[in-house]
């Protein structure tokens, strides 16, 4: 019998967080990728009976907010693919899901087959109804196989999946009444580079940076700097997604600024 969902957890030096996360996933198909930890993360995963544990060599730095994290997750996806689950969940090692989180999200996805990617809401984090969170997002495996069952190993890999689904006319949803918590707040590091890699319209990117500045001037300015200068960052190698992102954002801007749209 196929598993309804397989969970992929990248973990680097997460011995303090991982036990609580795994405790809520007992009986599930769980793949933990130990990304060069030196604190016994892999042993913790074994102790809590993770289904598959992959140990990678230490590269000397964390892959968080970098393309290297996509490489780590892809190693887990290679292993998960062999088990042929119906859905895939990408989960941060510090993200403790309520006991009914997976069943609730899966139930709503089953009720609407057009939904390709969905998540609940992370308490205290900003959200929009059509852009599922990176951690805790659940992906329809049939859709994921259509696009390769891997993430592009470049900046923008996480958002790429949502835009790919949208470009293929599939739904992506956040269910705001299904709430979970993480032990670390979301960071905006490298968000400017991500916007550049995904071919954001310059005016849309500026608007996002200004919005973030109202909450955190430092984060907003960092995003703007990353978008404008993006040293060593190229466009993501998916023309369909790059075209969709730019065209959709241009349409949104025109709706907001119709009198000035001829200049955009």
C-alpha positions as YAML, in Angstrom:
chain: A
units: angstrom
residues:
- id: 1
  name: UNK
  ca: [0.00, 0.00, 0.00]
- id: 2
  name: UNK
  ca: [1.38, 3.43, -0.97]
- id: 3
  name: UNK
  ca: [2.17, 5.88, 1.79]
- id: 4
  name: UNK
  ca: [-0.08, 8.93, 1.68]
- id: 5
  name: UNK
  ca: [2.87, 11.22, 2.41]
- id: 6
  name: UNK
  ca: [6.64, 10.99, 2.67]
- id: 7
  name: UNK
  ca: [8.43, 13.65, 4.72]
- id: 8
  name: UNK
  ca: [11.89, 15.00, 3.89]
- id: 9
  name: UNK
  ca: [13.78, 16.78, 6.69]
- id: 10
  name: UNK
  ca: [17.16, 18.42, 6.02]
- id: 11
  name: UNK
  ca: [19.09, 18.78, 9.28]
- id: 12
  name: UNK
  ca: [22.44, 20.30, 10.18]
- id: 13
  name: UNK
  ca: [23.35, 20.33, 13.87]
- id: 14
  name: UNK
  ca: [19.71, 19.98, 14.89]
- id: 15
  name: UNK
  ca: [20.10, 17.59, 17.84]
- id: 16
  name: UNK
  ca: [18.19, 19.95, 20.13]
- id: 17
  name: UNK
  ca: [15.20, 20.47, 17.81]
- id: 18
  name: UNK
  ca: [14.87, 17.18, 15.94]
- id: 19
  name: UNK
  ca: [13.45, 15.02, 18.79]
- id: 20
  name: UNK
  ca: [10.29, 17.17, 19.12]
- id: 21
  name: UNK
  ca: [9.82, 17.31, 15.36]
- id: 22
  name: UNK
  ca: [10.18, 13.55, 14.90]
- id: 23
  name: UNK
  ca: [8.01, 12.73, 17.92]
- id: 24
  name: UNK
  ca: [5.00, 14.09, 16.00]
- id: 25
  name: UNK
  ca: [5.80, 11.95, 12.94]
- id: 26
  name: UNK
  ca: [5.86, 8.46, 14.45]
- id: 27
  name: UNK
  ca: [4.56, 5.87, 12.02]
- id: 28
  name: UNK
  ca: [5.17, 8.13, 9.01]
- id: 29
  name: UNK
  ca: [7.62, 7.68, 6.16]
- id: 30
  name: UNK
  ca: [10.40, 10.10, 7.17]
- id: 31
  name: UNK
  ca: [13.72, 10.75, 5.41]
- id: 32
  name: UNK
  ca: [16.28, 12.73, 7.43]
- id: 33
  name: UNK
  ca: [19.31, 14.13, 5.61]
- id: 34
  name: UNK
  ca: [22.13, 14.84, 8.05]
- id: 35
  name: UNK
  ca: [24.00, 17.68, 6.35]
- id: 36
  name: UNK
  ca: [27.47, 17.27, 7.88]
- id: 37
  name: UNK
  ca: [26.39, 17.64, 11.51]
- id: 38
  name: UNK
  ca: [28.84, 17.32, 14.38]
- id: 39
  name: UNK
  ca: [26.31, 17.16, 17.24]
- id: 40
  name: UNK
  ca: [24.90, 13.66, 16.77]
- id: 41
  name: UNK
  ca: [21.93, 14.66, 14.61]
- id: 42
  name: UNK
  ca: [22.01, 11.32, 12.74]
- id: 43
  name: UNK
  ca: [21.98, 9.38, 16.03]
- id: 44
  name: UNK
  ca: [18.96, 11.36, 17.18]
- id: 45
  name: UNK
  ca: [17.19, 10.46, 13.92]
- id: 46
  name: UNK
  ca: [17.98, 6.76, 14.48]
- id: 47
  name: UNK
  ca: [16.78, 6.90, 18.07]
- id: 48
  name: UNK
  ca: [13.47, 8.34, 16.92]
- id: 49
  name: UNK
  ca: [13.12, 5.72, 14.19]
- id: 50
  name: UNK
  ca: [13.34, 7.85, 11.05]
- id: 51
  name: UNK
  ca: [12.64, 5.58, 8.07]
- id: 52
  name: UNK
  ca: [15.72, 6.61, 6.09]
- id: 53
  name: UNK
  ca: [18.81, 8.48, 7.30]
- id: 54
  name: UNK
  ca: [21.29, 9.93, 4.82]
- id: 55
  name: UNK
  ca: [24.60, 11.31, 6.08]
- id: 56
  name: UNK
  ca: [26.39, 13.88, 3.92]
- id: 57
  name: UNK
  ca: [29.97, 15.13, 4.39]
- id: 58
  name: UNK
  ca: [30.51, 18.45, 6.14]
- id: 59
  name: UNK
  ca: [31.04, 21.23, 3.57]
- id: 60
  name: UNK
  ca: [32.09, 23.59, 6.36]
- id: 61
  name: UNK
  ca: [29.03, 25.84, 6.35]
- id: 62
  name: UNK
  ca: [25.25, 25.70, 6.47]
- id: 63
  name: UNK
  ca: [23.22, 25.50, 3.26]
- id: 64
  name: UNK
  ca: [20.38, 27.53, 4.80]
- id: 65
  name: UNK
  ca: [19.07, 30.21, 2.40]
- id: 66
  name: UNK
  ca: [21.47, 28.97, -0.27]
- id: 67
  name: UNK
  ca: [21.25, 26.67, -3.32]
- id: 68
  name: UNK
  ca: [23.14, 24.06, -1.29]
- id: 69
  name: UNK
  ca: [19.98, 23.38, 0.70]
- id: 70
  name: UNK
  ca: [18.25, 22.29, -2.52]
- id: 71
  name: UNK
  ca: [21.12, 19.85, -3.09]
- id: 72
  name: UNK
  ca: [20.59, 18.42, 0.40]
- id: 73
  name: UNK
  ca: [16.82, 18.04, -0.05]
- id: 74
  name: UNK
  ca: [17.32, 16.46, -3.47]
- id: 75
  name: UNK
  ca: [19.39, 13.72, -1.85]
- id: 76
  name: UNK
  ca: [16.40, 12.97, 0.36]
- id: 77
  name: UNK
  ca: [14.03, 13.07, -2.60]
- id: 78
  name: UNK
  ca: [16.13, 10.45, -4.41]
- id: 79
  name: UNK
  ca: [15.57, 8.09, -1.49]
- id: 80
  name: UNK
  ca: [11.92, 9.01, -1.05]
- id: 81
  name: UNK
  ca: [11.16, 8.44, -4.74]
- id: 82
  name: UNK
  ca: [11.89, 4.74, -4.30]
- id: 83
  name: UNK
  ca: [8.97, 4.51, -1.84]
- id: 84
  name: UNK
  ca: [6.52, 6.12, -4.30]
- id: 85
  name: UNK
  ca: [4.41, 8.17, -1.84]
- id: 86
  name: UNK
  ca: [1.24, 9.95, -2.96]
- id: 87
  name: UNK
  ca: [2.47, 13.26, -1.53]
- id: 88
  name: UNK
  ca: [5.74, 14.84, -0.40]
- id: 89
  name: UNK
  ca: [6.19, 17.10, 2.61]
- id: 90
  name: UNK
  ca: [9.30, 19.27, 3.02]
- id: 91
  name: UNK
  ca: [9.84, 20.05, 6.70]
- id: 92
  name: UNK
  ca: [12.37, 22.05, 8.67]
- id: 93
  name: UNK
  ca: [14.04, 20.23, 11.55]
- id: 94
  name: UNK
  ca: [12.72, 22.88, 13.98]
- id: 95
  name: UNK
  ca: [9.14, 22.71, 12.70]
- id: 96
  name: UNK
  ca: [6.85, 20.79, 15.06]
- id: 97
  name: UNK
  ca: [3.59, 19.88, 13.35]
- id: 98
  name: UNK
  ca: [0.35, 19.40, 15.29]
- id: 99
  name: UNK
  ca: [-0.71, 15.76, 15.37]
- id: 100
  name: UNK
  ca: [-3.52, 16.36, 12.86]
- id: 101
  name: UNK
  ca: [-1.65, 18.76, 10.53]
- id: 102
  name: UNK
  ca: [-0.78, 16.29, 7.78]
- id: 103
  name: UNK
  ca: [-4.19, 14.60, 7.74]
- id: 104
  name: UNK
  ca: [-6.02, 17.95, 7.62]
- id: 105
  name: UNK
  ca: [-3.97, 19.35, 4.74]
- id: 106
  name: UNK
  ca: [-4.10, 16.05, 2.84]
- id: 107
  name: UNK
  ca: [-7.87, 15.85, 3.32]
- id: 108
  name: UNK
  ca: [-8.42, 19.28, 1.83]
- id: 109
  name: UNK
  ca: [-6.09, 18.54, -1.07]
- id: 110
  name: UNK
  ca: [-8.01, 15.33, -1.77]
- id: 111
  name: UNK
  ca: [-11.23, 17.35, -1.92]
- id: 112
  name: UNK
  ca: [-9.77, 19.55, -4.67]
- id: 113
  name: UNK
  ca: [-7.57, 17.61, -7.13]
- id: 114
  name: UNK
  ca: [-6.45, 20.85, -8.79]
- id: 115
  name: UNK
  ca: [-4.32, 21.70, -5.74]
- id: 116
  name: UNK
  ca: [-0.68, 20.85, -6.40]
- id: 117
  name: UNK
  ca: [1.00, 22.46, -3.39]
- id: 118
  name: UNK
  ca: [-0.53, 23.41, -0.04]
- id: 119
  name: UNK
  ca: [0.35, 24.18, 3.55]
- id: 120
  name: UNK
  ca: [-1.07, 25.44, 6.79]
- id: 121
  name: UNK
  ca: [0.04, 28.68, 8.37]
- id: 122
  name: UNK
  ca: [3.07, 29.21, 10.60]
- id: 123
  name: UNK
  ca: [2.14, 31.17, 13.70]
- id: 124
  name: UNK
  ca: [3.55, 34.70, 13.72]
- id: 125
  name: UNK
  ca: [4.73, 34.65, 10.09]
- id: 126
  name: UNK
  ca: [3.41, 36.72, 7.20]
- id: 127
  name: UNK
  ca: [1.40, 34.72, 4.67]
- id: 128
  name: UNK
  ca: [-0.66, 35.02, 1.51]
- id: 129
  name: UNK
  ca: [-3.47, 32.63, 0.62]
- id: 130
  name: UNK
  ca: [-1.90, 31.31, -2.59]
- id: 131
  name: UNK
  ca: [1.77, 30.91, -1.55]
- id: 132
  name: UNK
  ca: [2.36, 27.89, 0.71]
- id: 133
  name: UNK
  ca: [5.15, 28.10, 3.27]
- id: 134
  name: UNK
  ca: [8.46, 26.40, 2.45]
- id: 135
  name: UNK
  ca: [8.48, 24.26, 5.60]
- id: 136
  name: UNK
  ca: [5.34, 22.23, 6.08]
- id: 137
  name: UNK
  ca: [4.28, 22.47, 2.44]
- id: 138
  name: UNK
  ca: [2.74, 19.33, 0.97]
- id: 139
  name: UNK
  ca: [3.23, 18.54, -2.71]
- id: 140
  name: UNK
  ca: [1.11, 16.30, -4.89]
- id: 141
  name: UNK
  ca: [3.61, 13.64, -5.98]
- id: 142
  name: UNK
  ca: [2.02, 13.23, -9.42]
- id: 143
  name: UNK
  ca: [2.60, 16.90, -10.15]
- id: 144
  name: UNK
  ca: [6.10, 16.72, -8.66]
- id: 145
  name: UNK
  ca: [7.02, 13.81, -10.93]
- id: 146
  name: UNK
  ca: [5.88, 15.84, -13.93]
- id: 147
  name: UNK
  ca: [8.49, 18.48, -13.10]
- id: 148
  name: UNK
  ca: [11.28, 16.05, -12.26]
- id: 149
  name: UNK
  ca: [10.77, 15.24, -8.55]
- id: 150
  name: UNK
  ca: [13.76, 17.48, -7.78]
- id: 151
  name: UNK
  ca: [14.39, 21.13, -7.00]
- id: 152
  name: UNK
  ca: [16.65, 23.27, -9.20]
- id: 153
  name: UNK
  ca: [19.94, 23.70, -7.37]
- id: 154
  name: UNK
  ca: [20.04, 27.47, -7.65]
- id: 155
  name: UNK
  ca: [18.71, 30.56, -5.90]
- id: 156
  name: UNK
  ca: [14.92, 30.62, -6.00]
- id: 157
  name: UNK
  ca: [14.52, 26.84, -5.82]
- id: 158
  name: UNK
  ca: [11.92, 26.95, -3.04]
- id: 159
  name: UNK
  ca: [9.62, 29.55, -4.64]
- id: 160
  name: UNK
  ca: [10.18, 27.94, -8.06]
- id: 161
  name: UNK
  ca: [7.91, 25.03, -7.14]
- id: 162
  name: UNK
  ca: [4.93, 27.28, -6.39]
- id: 163
  name: UNK
  ca: [5.42, 29.34, -9.55]
- id: 164
  name: UNK
  ca: [5.83, 26.16, -11.60]
- id: 165
  name: UNK
  ca: [2.48, 24.89, -10.36]
- id: 166
  name: UNK
  ca: [0.85, 28.23, -11.15]
- id: 167
  name: UNK
  ca: [2.39, 28.27, -14.63]
- id: 168
  name: UNK
  ca: [0.86, 24.83, -15.21]
- id: 169
  name: UNK
  ca: [-2.56, 26.13, -14.10]
- id: 170
  name: UNK
  ca: [-2.54, 24.19, -10.82]
- id: 171
  name: UNK
  ca: [-3.69, 25.65, -7.51]
- id: 172
  name: UNK
  ca: [-1.37, 26.51, -4.62]
- id: 173
  name: UNK
  ca: [-3.06, 27.24, -1.29]
- id: 174
  name: UNK
  ca: [-2.51, 28.13, 2.34]
- id: 175
  name: UNK
  ca: [-5.13, 26.88, 4.82]
- id: 176
  name: UNK
  ca: [-4.89, 29.58, 7.52]
- id: 177
  name: UNK
  ca: [-6.90, 27.73, 10.15]
- id: 178
  name: UNK
  ca: [-4.30, 24.90, 10.21]
- id: 179
  name: UNK
  ca: [-1.58, 26.43, 12.37]
- id: 180
  name: UNK
  ca: [1.88, 25.16, 13.30]
- id: 181
  name: UNK
  ca: [4.93, 26.60, 15.05]
- id: 182
  name: UNK
  ca: [8.67, 26.73, 14.46]
- id: 183
  name: UNK
  ca: [11.36, 27.43, 17.05]
- id: 184
  name: UNK
  ca: [13.14, 29.90, 14.76]
- id: 185
  name: UNK
  ca: [11.57, 32.86, 12.93]
- id: 186
  name: UNK
  ca: [11.71, 33.06, 9.14]
- id: 187
  name: UNK
  ca: [14.60, 35.12, 7.80]
- id: 188
  name: UNK
  ca: [14.78, 37.27, 4.67]
- id: 189
  name: UNK
  ca: [18.42, 36.45, 3.93]
- id: 190
  name: UNK
  ca: [19.14, 36.23, 0.18]
- id: 191
  name: UNK
  ca: [15.52, 37.10, -0.66]
- id: 192
  name: UNK
  ca: [16.71, 39.82, -3.03]
- id: 193
  name: UNK
  ca: [18.89, 37.34, -4.92]
- id: 194
  name: UNK
  ca: [15.93, 34.97, -5.07]
- id: 195
  name: UNK
  ca: [13.73, 37.67, -6.61]
- id: 196
  name: UNK
  ca: [16.39, 38.35, -9.22]
- id: 197
  name: UNK
  ca: [16.84, 34.64, -10.01]
- id: 198
  name: UNK
  ca: [13.09, 34.23, -10.56]
- id: 199
  name: UNK
  ca: [12.94, 37.23, -12.92]
- id: 200
  name: UNK
  ca: [10.80, 39.49, -10.71]
- id: 201
  name: UNK
  ca: [9.55, 42.67, -12.34]
- id: 202
  name: UNK
  ca: [11.68, 45.51, -10.93]
- id: 203
  name: UNK
  ca: [8.69, 47.51, -9.69]
- id: 204
  name: UNK
  ca: [7.13, 44.49, -7.99]
- id: 205
  name: UNK
  ca: [10.47, 43.68, -6.33]
- id: 206
  name: UNK
  ca: [10.78, 47.28, -5.13]
- id: 207
  name: UNK
  ca: [7.29, 47.10, -3.66]
- id: 208
  name: UNK
  ca: [8.16, 43.95, -1.73]
- id: 209
  name: UNK
  ca: [11.34, 45.53, -0.37]
- id: 210
  name: UNK
  ca: [9.45, 48.64, 0.77]
- id: 211
  name: UNK
  ca: [6.79, 46.49, 2.43]
- id: 212
  name: UNK
  ca: [9.44, 44.59, 4.39]
- id: 213
  name: UNK
  ca: [11.14, 47.88, 5.31]
- id: 214
  name: UNK
  ca: [8.01, 48.96, 7.18]
- id: 215
  name: UNK
  ca: [8.57, 46.03, 9.56]
- id: 216
  name: UNK
  ca: [12.37, 45.78, 9.42]
- id: 217
  name: UNK
  ca: [14.42, 48.45, 7.59]
- id: 218
  name: UNK
  ca: [17.52, 46.24, 7.76]
- id: 219
  name: UNK
  ca: [15.81, 43.25, 6.11]
- id: 220
  name: UNK
  ca: [14.16, 45.43, 3.47]
- id: 221
  name: UNK
  ca: [17.40, 47.17, 2.53]
- id: 222
  name: UNK
  ca: [19.18, 43.81, 2.42]
- id: 223
  name: UNK
  ca: [16.55, 42.49, 0.01]
- id: 224
  name: UNK
  ca: [16.90, 45.55, -2.22]
- id: 225
  name: UNK
  ca: [20.68, 45.26, -2.26]
- id: 226
  name: UNK
  ca: [20.47, 41.56, -3.18]
- id: 227
  name: UNK
  ca: [18.03, 42.26, -6.01]
- id: 228
  name: UNK
  ca: [20.07, 45.12, -7.48]
- id: 229
  name: UNK
  ca: [23.58, 43.66, -7.20]
- id: 230
  name: UNK
  ca: [23.00, 39.83, -7.02]
- id: 231
  name: UNK
  ca: [26.69, 39.00, -7.33]
- id: 232
  name: UNK
  ca: [27.24, 35.55, -8.84]
- id: 233
  name: UNK
  ca: [23.49, 34.86, -9.16]
- id: 234
  name: UNK
  ca: [21.98, 33.87, -12.49]
- id: 235
  name: UNK
  ca: [18.38, 33.48, -13.61]
- id: 236
  name: UNK
  ca: [16.80, 30.15, -12.72]
- id: 237
  name: UNK
  ca: [17.01, 27.73, -15.66]
- id: 238
  name: UNK
  ca: [13.29, 27.45, -16.30]
- id: 239
  name: UNK
  ca: [12.03, 29.80, -19.00]
- id: 240
  name: UNK
  ca: [8.40, 28.92, -18.35]
- id: 241
  name: UNK
  ca: [8.66, 30.01, -14.72]
- id: 242
  name: UNK
  ca: [10.72, 33.14, -15.46]
- id: 243
  name: UNK
  ca: [8.18, 34.22, -18.09]
- id: 244
  name: UNK
  ca: [5.21, 33.45, -15.85]
- id: 245
  name: UNK
  ca: [6.63, 35.36, -12.85]
- id: 246
  name: UNK
  ca: [7.44, 38.48, -14.84]
- id: 247
  name: UNK
  ca: [4.19, 38.49, -16.84]
- id: 248
  name: UNK
  ca: [1.96, 37.84, -13.81]
- id: 249
  name: UNK
  ca: [3.63, 40.57, -11.78]
- id: 250
  name: UNK
  ca: [3.34, 42.98, -14.68]
- id: 251
  name: UNK
  ca: [-0.40, 42.26, -14.87]
- id: 252
  name: UNK
  ca: [-0.76, 42.95, -11.14]
- id: 253
  name: UNK
  ca: [1.13, 46.22, -11.42]
- id: 254
  name: UNK
  ca: [-0.99, 47.34, -14.37]
- id: 255
  name: UNK
  ca: [-4.18, 46.69, -12.43]
- id: 256
  name: UNK
  ca: [-2.85, 48.86, -9.60]
- id: 257
  name: UNK
  ca: [-1.30, 51.59, -11.72]
- id: 258
  name: UNK
  ca: [-3.46, 51.55, -14.83]
- id: 259
  name: UNK
  ca: [-2.97, 55.25, -15.77]
- id: 260
  name: UNK
  ca: [0.81, 54.79, -15.86]
- id: 261
  name: UNK
  ca: [0.94, 51.25, -17.30]
- id: 262
  name: UNK
  ca: [2.31, 52.36, -20.70]
- id: 263
  name: UNK
  ca: [5.59, 53.23, -19.00]
- id: 264
  name: UNK
  ca: [6.06, 49.77, -17.37]
...
